[in-house]
């Protein structure tokens, strides 16, 4: 009987429990046992592995679409993580402890459900996982992981953010004013772009595309409505200004005589009942991860490519897209997918008269 470990790392999103559920029921069908490591890598750096046995009885289907992770993701910024180990010069001891605990856990495979930071880190510290199979499943609301057309959590985040904007649109109309909504997404504008189009935003600003504040002002003043949504991704910067993106834009609009308010949906974007699309993606990726274990694959990530679920090597994930240096961990490259100029939704938005910045 194989022993499969499951770990959720990095920021949470909706769909993690669906992926865990898929792994648990799929593994049970194969006659394998599943164990959840608690609190991400925190669960592997104590005196012994902090893990629980999970069975189809302990994770019933009604729990599957609930946001967050039943395994938790670690206490960001508080506990003993990679970043701290690097900063305190204790990375060798830290990785040694991780490897020791993995050996003590006697796992045949570890399925790591993580974002681009966790997946890049896993590849960069791959020796930790050399005695078992490491299979990653991509999750993030940012959609910034290369080589996969979708990440778990994105669709639900789009739904959450779009619902938030739909509600704001009505009060915006009542008061003839604009809402500058700041979406999450780090350096990727995928969430802002997708939700912006879905909610009928008049302008969408994303970090990948330069914009001209005067042209934005003119666009809003000439818009067919005197209210609406201006979607601003959190990674957007305005030269000569500091502070959060929405506030900067809002101040400029106010100075130009445009009545507006800012709105910050924040972590609501990571919450919410998992959408059916995210559930199907999570179940499909769980199934692909178990197939990868069966096929003796290791150091791979499950991916959706042109409608098919497949696996790709972690080495190619880390070197694809727009890799950048981790600001906190010296020598670590983080893989990054961003919205490219030829993104079909970006082109459609432009063709519909939504201000998306200076693309040409
Ligand atoms: O990567 C997911 C994400 O939600 C980003 O979109 C956002 O910038 C960040 O995490 C927020 O992290 P925290 O919850 O630690 O503030």
mmCIF file of N, CA, C and O in Angstrom, residues 193 197 339-351:
data_model
loop_
_atom_site.group_PDB
_atom_site.id
_atom_site.type_symbol
_atom_site.label_atom_id
_atom_site.label_comp_id
_atom_site.label_asym_id
_atom_site.label_seq_id
_atom_site.Cartn_x
_atom_site.Cartn_y
_atom_site.Cartn_z
ATOM 1 N N UNK A 193 -8.030 41.645 -15.215
ATOM 2 C CA UNK A 193 -8.502 41.666 -16.606
ATOM 3 C C UNK A 193 -9.781 40.831 -16.759
ATOM 4 O O UNK A 193 -10.781 41.295 -17.313
ATOM 5 N N UNK A 197 -13.499 42.573 -17.295
ATOM 6 C CA UNK A 197 -14.337 42.370 -18.490
ATOM 7 C C UNK A 197 -15.696 41.819 -18.048
ATOM 8 O O UNK A 197 -16.753 42.269 -18.506
ATOM 9 N N UNK A 339 0.199 38.509 -18.197
ATOM 10 C CA UNK A 339 -0.689 38.738 -19.333
ATOM 11 C C UNK A 339 0.167 39.299 -20.474
ATOM 12 O O UNK A 339 0.781 40.348 -20.329
ATOM 13 N N UNK A 340 0.217 38.586 -21.582
ATOM 14 C CA UNK A 340 1.018 39.055 -22.715
ATOM 15 C C UNK A 340 0.180 39.962 -23.616
ATOM 16 O O UNK A 340 -1.045 39.933 -23.574
ATOM 17 N N UNK A 341 0.873 40.723 -24.457
ATOM 18 C CA UNK A 341 0.196 41.677 -25.356
ATOM 19 C C UNK A 341 -0.820 41.003 -26.279
ATOM 20 O O UNK A 341 -1.782 41.620 -26.696
ATOM 21 N N UNK A 342 -0.550 39.710 -26.605
ATOM 22 C CA UNK A 342 -1.457 39.032 -27.535
ATOM 23 C C UNK A 342 -2.549 38.232 -26.814
ATOM 24 O O UNK A 342 -3.221 37.403 -27.416
ATOM 25 N N UNK A 343 -2.727 38.508 -25.517
ATOM 26 C CA UNK A 343 -3.783 37.825 -24.762
ATOM 27 C C UNK A 343 -5.143 38.127 -25.418
ATOM 28 O O UNK A 343 -5.513 39.294 -25.580
ATOM 29 N N UNK A 344 -5.897 37.093 -25.827
ATOM 30 C CA UNK A 344 -7.150 37.330 -26.559
ATOM 31 C C UNK A 344 -8.162 38.184 -25.784
ATOM 32 O O UNK A 344 -8.861 39.004 -26.378
ATOM 33 N N UNK A 345 -8.213 38.009 -24.464
ATOM 34 C CA UNK A 345 -9.189 38.797 -23.693
ATOM 35 C C UNK A 345 -8.769 40.271 -23.634
ATOM 36 O O UNK A 345 -9.611 41.169 -23.661
ATOM 37 N N UNK A 346 -7.472 40.490 -23.577
ATOM 38 C CA UNK A 346 -6.954 41.863 -23.578
ATOM 39 C C UNK A 346 -7.319 42.545 -24.901
ATOM 40 O O UNK A 346 -7.791 43.690 -24.910
ATOM 41 N N UNK A 347 -7.144 41.809 -25.986
ATOM 42 C CA UNK A 347 -7.455 42.366 -27.311
ATOM 43 C C UNK A 347 -8.961 42.631 -27.427
ATOM 44 O O UNK A 347 -9.389 43.682 -27.894
ATOM 45 N N UNK A 348 -9.751 41.674 -26.925
ATOM 46 C CA UNK A 348 -11.215 41.853 -26.982
ATOM 47 C C UNK A 348 -11.628 43.080 -26.172
ATOM 48 O O UNK A 348 -12.452 43.892 -26.617
ATOM 49 N N UNK A 349 -11.034 43.230 -24.984
ATOM 50 C CA UNK A 349 -11.376 44.371 -24.123
ATOM 51 C C UNK A 349 -11.054 45.680 -24.842
ATOM 52 O O UNK A 349 -11.854 46.632 -24.847
ATOM 53 N N UNK A 350 -9.899 45.723 -25.481
ATOM 54 C CA UNK A 350 -9.479 46.905 -26.230
ATOM 55 C C UNK A 350 -10.484 47.186 -27.358
ATOM 56 O O UNK A 350 -10.945 48.317 -27.534
ATOM 57 N N UNK A 351 -10.849 46.137 -28.071
ATOM 58 C CA UNK A 351 -11.789 46.298 -29.189
ATOM 59 C C UNK A 351 -13.174 46.747 -28.728
ATOM 60 O O UNK A 351 -13.939 47.312 -29.493
#
